Amino acid sequence: MVAQRWNSPPLAPLYVRNRRDGSRLLSSALVIFTIAATQLHTSWGCGSAAVSALVCIYWGFAYRRLER
């Protein structure tokens, strides 16, 4: 019996492929981080700041690799 291969659609990329949209994503993540950083005394503020900081770092490195 031969196993069937399912043709699944490709996964969405974790970042865009042009600098204009990349700068929009990065600035949105920075705004979310800034708002969360002002609420570090709450549990949701700490969690949101940590997650958005990781996203900012990842998207920052991805933005640097895009062509001009």
PDB file of C-alpha atoms in Angstrom, residues 24-49:
ATOM      1  CA  ARG A  24       4.710  49.307   8.505  1.00  0.00           C
ATOM      2  CA  LEU A  25       4.852  45.977  10.319  1.00  0.00           C
ATOM      3  CA  LEU A  26       7.900  46.990  12.317  1.00  0.00           C
ATOM      4  CA  SER A  27       6.446  50.338  13.349  1.00  0.00           C
ATOM      5  CA  SER A  28       3.182  48.665  14.401  1.00  0.00           C
ATOM      6  CA  ALA A  29       5.096  46.197  16.562  1.00  0.00           C
ATOM      7  CA  LEU A  30       7.071  49.053  18.109  1.00  0.00           C
ATOM      8  CA  VAL A  31       3.856  50.909  18.971  1.00  0.00           C
ATOM      9  CA  ILE A  32       2.430  47.792  20.633  1.00  0.00           C
ATOM     10  CA  PHE A  33       5.676  47.336  22.563  1.00  0.00           C
ATOM     11  CA  THR A  34       5.639  50.965  23.715  1.00  0.00           C
ATOM     12  CA  ILE A  35       2.054  50.707  24.961  1.00  0.00           C
ATOM     13  CA  ALA A  36       2.800  47.424  26.735  1.00  0.00           C
ATOM     14  CA  ALA A  37       5.969  48.864  28.285  1.00  0.00           C
ATOM     15  CA  THR A  38       3.927  51.576  29.982  1.00  0.00           C
ATOM     16  CA  GLN A  39       1.849  48.825  31.630  1.00  0.00           C
ATOM     17  CA  LEU A  40       4.650  46.660  33.013  1.00  0.00           C
ATOM     18  CA  HIS A  41       3.059  46.738  36.465  1.00  0.00           C
ATOM     19  CA  THR A  42       0.245  44.489  35.160  1.00  0.00           C
ATOM     20  CA  SER A  43       0.516  40.873  34.087  1.00  0.00           C
ATOM     21  CA  TRP A  44      -0.856  41.513  30.589  1.00  0.00           C
ATOM     22  CA  GLY A  45       1.640  44.355  30.151  1.00  0.00           C
ATOM     23  CA  CYS A  46       4.607  42.131  30.972  1.00  0.00           C
ATOM     24  CA  GLY A  47       3.429  39.378  28.643  1.00  0.00           C
ATOM     25  CA  SER A  48       2.606  41.735  25.801  1.00  0.00           C
ATOM     26  CA  ALA A  49       5.908  43.571  26.169  1.00  0.00           C
TER      27      ALA A  49
END
